[in-house]
Structure formats: structure tokens, C-alpha cells
Amino acid sequence: MTGTAVCLGETMAQVTPADGEGLERSRELRLAVAGAESTVAQYLADLGHRAAWVSRVGDDPFGRRIVAAVASRGVDVSGVRADPDAPTGVYFKDPGPDGTRVHYYRAGSAASRMTPADADRVDLTGARLLHLTGITPALSAGCADLVHTLVDRAQDTGTLVSFDVNHRPALWSSRAAAAQALLALARRADVVLVGRDEAEALWGTPTAEEIHALIAPRGTLVVKDGSVGATEFTDGAAEFVAAPAVEVVEVVGAGDAFAAGYLSGLLDGAAPRERLALGHRLAGRTLRSIEDYVPAVAQERN
């Protein structure tokens, strides 16, 4: 497995009404692939970076479909294991007049069975970036231990750790448990991405400045504030870039697109304003679509 960026986490089969109707009424469903970390890996590959995705999937048609789809975008999937004893997770998108609800069927999935032993499939030699999210440690105790093991190894190899808080309340036993675990990981990362609203819900920090003071990041913090914009804090300096106006079709997946655009700019050595702007551009593609992942082109780096 080789990669300028290595991304680890669960990817699931996604089922969506093809006609935009709710699940109760739709007569035709469409099967796709969706996962926060593999989505970031695909965007990074689209933008010209070497990227690898590491995970477990079930040894089933869904798992094989997922691996083939991610590989088709130029992502190294040699670190993905097919588990013969557990299924691939599945989730359903249910669009409605008040937004899209998501229904997960991932309990006991192959990815949730990852442990620190899976770190042996993550080769960080020569990798510049390890990308993790707060979804993975919520899946199981083994997954949480794996994330911390990988952060330890990244620090030993000098690999930057990016951590997208990505709080999923349904995956945690309580808000307090999530707040404690996610704050600990954010404080260990070199690059932290978090939504202002999710930080307020987790930690009671309503402003970007309060989030920065709480996390006291090792390196860089990016606070996303929806349609308002995003702020980067690095070395005591703050840079804000407003989000461009977008006609929103659906918000699912926009955060991962933003993360990928921002990290692409970081890998390219772009200035803070440029990498924030690239994050907004990729997020805008997703906001205008019902898809979680909307393929990008390398020219969008400019």
C-alpha cells in the first residue's frame, strides 16, 4: 500500500430512492457507495494526489462493489480486508420536505470489528498524511484502540494526522462519552476539522475562538460554519473565508468534500485562504447534488 495520504474508516453500501421520493413511497432504489474516509481518498485522487484507503468490508457483493468503486477512482485499496464472518454495513437515505434522514444498518459490520491488529495493514512509510474521523472510534472499542494506535505510529513516522470530528450521535452511548473521546483525539491531531454547530453541541463552545481555546490544537484547526464560511487557526493566526452562495439540494457528504479540498490544498502547500476556498468549492459540488461524492477534476486545484 502506498499513498501520499492514507485514509482509514468504514464505507457502506448506500441505498437511495432514485426518484427523490421518500423510502415509504419510492418504487425504485439506487445502490451507491458512501463512507467519509473513502470519499476523502477519492477526492484526493481526483485532485492528483496518491491516496490509499484502509478498512474492512464483508466478503459479500456489497463489499466487493465498494472496493471496486473506490479503486476505480485511482485509490490504493490493497489495505482493505474482506471479512468472511461479518457483513458490509448498509445505510438508507430518506429524502423528505424537511431534509434527508439517514437510517444505518451497520451494527456488527466488518469494519466495526477492526482492532489495533489492523494497524499492520497501514504502511505510513513515506506517507505525508493520515486522515481519520470521529466515526471510527465510535464503532467499537477495538476501532477506538486502532485509531489511537495509528496516531502513535504517525507521530513516530512524522506523518501528519488530520482528524475530522464528524460527530455521529447515534453511534455513541452518550453525548458526554462522545465529547470526552473526540476531544482527546482532536488534541492529538496535527490538523483538526470540526463544524461550529457540532462543537457547540459536544463541548458548549459556540464560537470558533472558544473551540480553538478548548482544543488547543498541536497545529491547525479548521472550524466550519455551514453557509457562513470557515476559519483556520494556525500559529496564533486566524484566516476566514466566506462560503460562496450555493443552491442546496442536499447537505449529506459536503463536510467530507470540504475536508478533501482543504487537505488537497495543504498537501500542495497552498496558503490558508486558498485551501479554505478549495474546500468550499468541493463542498459546493456536493451541496448541489444528491450524491455524497461528486467526482472532481485536477484543474479544480487551481
Coordinates of C-alpha atoms in Angstrom, one line a residue:
M1 CA 0.0 0.0 0.0
T2 CA 1.4 3.4 -1.0
G3 CA -0.1 6.8 -0.6
T4 CA 0.7 10.4 0.0
A5 CA -2.5 10.3 2.1
V6 CA -3.8 7.3 3.9
C7 CA -7.4 7.3 5.0
L8 CA -8.9 4.7 7.3
G9 CA -12.6 4.1 8.1
E10 CA -15.8 2.3 7.3
T11 CA -17.5 2.5 3.9
M12 CA -21.0 1.2 3.4
A13 CA -23.4 0.4 0.7
Q14 CA -25.8 3.3 0.2
V15 CA -29.4 2.9 -0.9
T16 CA -31.2 6.0 -2.2
P17 CA -34.7 6.5 -3.8
A18 CA -33.9 7.0 -7.4
D19 CA -36.9 9.4 -7.9
G20 CA -36.2 11.6 -4.9
E21 CA -39.3 10.4 -3.1
G22 CA -39.2 9.1 0.5
L23 CA -38.5 5.5 1.2
E24 CA -42.1 4.8 2.0
R25 CA -43.3 5.9 -1.4
S26 CA -40.4 5.3 -3.8
R27 CA -40.7 2.4 -6.3
E28 CA -37.1 2.4 -7.4
L29 CA -34.0 2.4 -5.3
R30 CA -30.4 3.1 -6.4
L31 CA -27.3 1.5 -4.9
A32 CA -24.2 3.5 -4.4
V33 CA -21.1 3.7 -2.2
A34 CA -20.5 6.1 0.7
G35 CA -18.1 6.5 3.6
A36 CA -16.4 9.6 5.0
E37 CA -12.8 8.5 4.7
S38 CA -13.0 6.7 1.4
T39 CA -14.8 9.8 0.0
V40 CA -11.9 12.0 1.1
A41 CA -9.5 9.5 -0.5
Q42 CA -11.4 9.5 -3.8
Y43 CA -11.4 13.3 -4.0
L44 CA -7.7 13.5 -3.2
A45 CA -7.0 11.0 -6.0
D46 CA -9.2 13.1 -8.3
L47 CA -7.1 16.1 -7.5
G48 CA -3.9 14.4 -8.4
H49 CA -2.7 13.1 -5.1
R50 CA -1.7 9.5 -4.3
A51 CA -4.3 8.2 -1.8
A52 CA -4.9 4.9 -0.1
W53 CA -8.0 3.7 1.8
V54 CA -7.8 1.1 4.6
S55 CA -10.8 -0.7 6.1
R56 CA -12.6 -4.0 6.4
V57 CA -15.7 -4.9 4.3
G58 CA -17.8 -8.1 4.3
D59 CA -16.9 -10.9 1.9
D60 CA -20.1 -10.2 0.1
P61 CA -21.4 -8.5 -3.0
F62 CA -21.7 -5.1 -1.3
G63 CA -18.1 -5.3 -0.1
R64 CA -16.7 -6.2 -3.5
R65 CA -18.8 -3.5 -5.1
I66 CA -17.4 -0.9 -2.7
V67 CA -13.8 -1.9 -3.1
A68 CA -14.1 -1.9 -6.9
A69 CA -15.8 1.5 -6.9
V70 CA -13.1 3.2 -4.7
A71 CA -10.3 1.5 -6.7
S72 CA -11.8 2.8 -10.0
R73 CA -11.1 6.4 -8.8
G74 CA -7.4 5.6 -8.6
V75 CA -7.3 4.9 -4.8
D76 CA -5.0 2.2 -3.5
V77 CA -7.2 -0.4 -1.8
S78 CA -4.6 -3.0 -1.0
G79 CA -5.1 -2.3 2.7
V80 CA -8.8 -3.3 2.6
R81 CA -9.6 -6.8 4.1
A82 CA -12.7 -8.8 3.2
D83 CA -14.0 -10.4 6.4
P84 CA -15.8 -13.7 5.8
D85 CA -17.5 -13.6 9.2
A86 CA -19.2 -10.2 9.2
P87 CA -21.3 -8.2 6.7
T88 CA -20.7 -4.9 4.9
G89 CA -22.7 -2.1 6.5
V90 CA -25.7 -0.6 4.7
Y91 CA -27.4 2.7 5.1
F92 CA -30.5 4.2 3.5
K93 CA -31.2 7.9 2.6
D94 CA -34.7 9.0 3.1
P95 CA -35.4 12.4 1.5
G96 CA -38.3 14.5 2.7
P97 CA -39.6 18.1 2.8
D98 CA -37.7 18.8 6.0
G99 CA -34.4 17.4 4.7
T100 CA -32.9 13.9 4.3
R101 CA -32.9 11.4 7.1
V102 CA -30.4 8.6 7.2
H103 CA -31.0 5.1 8.5
Y104 CA -28.0 3.0 9.3
Y105 CA -27.7 -0.8 9.4
R106 CA -24.1 -1.2 10.5
A107 CA -24.2 -2.9 13.9
G108 CA -21.8 -5.8 13.8
S109 CA -20.4 -4.8 10.4
A110 CA -17.0 -6.0 9.2
A111 CA -15.5 -2.5 9.7
S112 CA -16.7 -2.4 13.3
R113 CA -14.6 -5.5 14.0
M114 CA -11.3 -3.7 13.3
T115 CA -8.7 -3.7 16.1
P116 CA -5.1 -2.5 16.6
A117 CA -4.0 -5.6 14.7
D118 CA -5.4 -3.9 11.6
A119 CA -2.7 -1.3 12.0
D120 CA -0.3 -3.8 10.5
R121 CA -2.0 -3.1 7.1
V122 CA -1.4 0.6 7.4
D123 CA 2.0 1.4 6.0
L124 CA 2.9 5.0 6.8
T125 CA 6.4 4.8 5.3
G126 CA 6.6 7.9 3.1
A127 CA 3.0 8.9 3.8
R128 CA 2.6 12.6 4.3
L129 CA -0.9 12.5 5.8
L130 CA -3.0 10.1 7.8
H131 CA -6.7 11.0 7.7
L132 CA -9.1 9.8 10.4
T133 CA -12.6 10.8 11.6
G134 CA -14.6 10.6 14.8
I135 CA -16.8 8.0 13.2
T136 CA -14.3 5.2 13.5
P137 CA -13.7 5.3 17.3
A138 CA -17.5 5.2 17.8
L139 CA -17.9 1.9 16.0
S140 CA -16.4 -0.3 18.8
A141 CA -13.7 -0.4 21.5
G142 CA -11.4 -2.1 19.1
C143 CA -11.8 0.6 16.5
A144 CA -11.1 3.3 19.1
D145 CA -7.9 1.5 20.1
L146 CA -6.9 1.2 16.5
V147 CA -7.3 4.9 16.0
H148 CA -5.1 5.7 18.9
T149 CA -2.5 3.1 17.8
L150 CA -2.4 4.7 14.3
V151 CA -1.9 8.2 15.8
D152 CA 1.0 6.8 17.9
R153 CA 2.6 5.3 14.7
A154 CA 2.0 8.5 12.7
Q155 CA 3.9 10.5 15.4
D156 CA 6.7 8.0 15.2
T157 CA 7.0 8.3 11.4
G158 CA 6.5 12.1 11.2
T159 CA 3.2 11.7 9.3
L160 CA 0.7 14.5 9.8
V161 CA -2.6 13.4 11.4
S162 CA -5.8 15.0 10.2
F163 CA -8.9 14.4 12.3
D164 CA -12.4 15.4 11.2
V165 CA -14.5 15.3 14.4
N166 CA -17.6 14.1 12.4
H167 CA -19.8 13.5 15.5
R168 CA -22.5 10.9 14.9
P169 CA -24.7 11.0 18.0
A170 CA -26.4 7.7 17.2
L171 CA -23.1 5.8 17.4
W172 CA -22.2 6.9 20.9
S173 CA -23.7 5.7 24.3
S174 CA -24.0 9.4 25.4
R175 CA -23.0 12.9 24.5
A176 CA -20.6 13.0 27.4
A177 CA -18.8 9.9 26.2
A178 CA -18.5 11.3 22.7
A179 CA -17.3 14.7 24.0
Q180 CA -14.5 13.2 26.0
A181 CA -13.3 10.8 23.4
L182 CA -13.5 13.2 20.5
L183 CA -11.8 16.0 22.4
A184 CA -8.9 13.7 23.3
L185 CA -8.4 12.7 19.7
A186 CA -8.7 16.3 18.5
R187 CA -5.9 17.3 20.9
R188 CA -3.6 14.7 19.5
A189 CA -4.1 15.6 15.8
D190 CA -2.0 18.0 13.7
V191 CA -5.0 19.2 11.7
V192 CA -8.5 19.2 13.2
L193 CA -11.7 19.9 11.2
V194 CA -14.9 20.5 13.1
G195 CA -18.3 22.1 12.5
R196 CA -19.1 25.0 14.7
D197 CA -22.5 23.6 15.4
E198 CA -21.3 20.1 16.3
A199 CA -18.6 21.6 18.6
E200 CA -21.3 23.6 20.4
A201 CA -23.4 20.5 20.8
L202 CA -20.4 18.5 22.1
W203 CA -18.5 20.9 24.2
G204 CA -20.7 24.0 24.7
T205 CA -18.3 26.2 22.6
P206 CA -20.5 28.5 20.4
T207 CA -17.7 30.4 18.6
A208 CA -14.7 29.5 16.6
E209 CA -12.4 31.2 19.1
E210 CA -13.8 29.2 22.0
I211 CA -13.4 26.0 20.1
H212 CA -9.7 26.9 19.4
A213 CA -9.2 27.7 23.1
L214 CA -10.7 24.4 24.2
I215 CA -8.9 22.1 21.7
A216 CA -5.5 24.0 21.9
P217 CA -4.5 22.1 18.7
R218 CA -1.0 20.8 18.1
G219 CA -1.0 22.5 14.7
T220 CA -4.0 23.7 12.7
L221 CA -7.7 23.9 13.5
V222 CA -10.4 24.5 10.9
V223 CA -13.9 25.5 12.1
K224 CA -16.6 25.1 9.5
D225 CA -19.7 27.2 10.0
G226 CA -22.1 26.0 7.3
S227 CA -23.2 28.6 4.8
V228 CA -21.3 31.3 6.7
G229 CA -17.8 30.1 5.9
A230 CA -14.7 28.5 7.6
T231 CA -11.9 29.8 9.8
E232 CA -8.4 28.3 10.0
F233 CA -6.3 28.8 13.1
T234 CA -2.5 28.2 12.7
D235 CA 0.3 29.5 14.8
G236 CA -1.9 32.1 16.5
A237 CA -3.2 33.5 13.2
A238 CA -6.8 33.2 12.0
E239 CA -8.0 33.2 8.4
F240 CA -11.7 33.3 7.5
V241 CA -13.1 32.6 4.0
A242 CA -16.8 33.0 3.4
A243 CA -18.7 30.2 1.8
P244 CA -20.0 31.0 -1.7
A245 CA -23.7 31.1 -2.2
V246 CA -25.0 27.7 -3.3
E247 CA -28.5 26.4 -4.2
V248 CA -28.5 23.4 -1.8
V249 CA -30.1 20.2 -2.9
E250 CA -28.7 18.0 -0.1
V251 CA -26.1 18.5 2.6
V252 CA -25.0 14.9 3.1
G253 CA -21.4 14.5 2.1
A254 CA -20.5 18.2 2.0
G255 CA -18.3 18.0 5.1
D256 CA -16.2 15.3 3.6
A257 CA -15.8 17.2 0.3
F258 CA -14.7 20.3 2.2
A259 CA -12.2 18.2 4.2
A260 CA -10.8 16.7 1.0
G261 CA -10.4 20.1 -0.7
Y262 CA -8.8 21.7 2.3
L263 CA -6.4 18.7 2.7
S264 CA -5.5 18.8 -1.0
G265 CA -4.5 22.4 -0.6
L266 CA -2.5 21.6 2.4
L267 CA -0.6 18.8 0.6
D268 CA 0.0 21.2 -2.3
G269 CA 1.5 23.8 0.1
A270 CA -1.3 26.3 -0.7
A271 CA -1.8 29.3 1.6
P272 CA -4.6 29.1 4.2
R273 CA -7.1 31.2 2.1
E274 CA -6.5 29.1 -1.0
R275 CA -7.0 25.8 0.8
L276 CA -10.2 27.0 2.5
A277 CA -11.5 28.2 -0.8
L278 CA -10.8 24.8 -2.4
G279 CA -12.7 23.2 0.5
H280 CA -15.7 25.4 -0.2
R281 CA -15.5 24.6 -4.0
L282 CA -15.6 20.9 -3.4
A283 CA -18.3 21.2 -0.8
G284 CA -20.4 23.2 -3.2
R285 CA -20.3 20.4 -5.8
T286 CA -21.8 18.1 -3.2
L287 CA -24.4 20.5 -1.9
R288 CA -25.8 20.9 -5.5
S289 CA -26.2 17.1 -5.8
I290 CA -28.0 14.2 -4.2
E291 CA -24.7 12.3 -4.3
D292 CA -22.3 12.0 -1.3
Y293 CA -19.4 12.0 -3.8
V294 CA -19.3 14.1 -7.0
P295 CA -16.1 13.3 -8.9
A296 CA -13.8 16.3 -9.2
V297 CA -11.1 17.1 -11.7
A298 CA -7.4 18.0 -11.1
Q299 CA -8.0 21.5 -12.6
E300 CA -10.1 22.4 -9.6
R301 CA -6.9 22.6 -7.5
N302 CA -6.2 26.0 -9.2

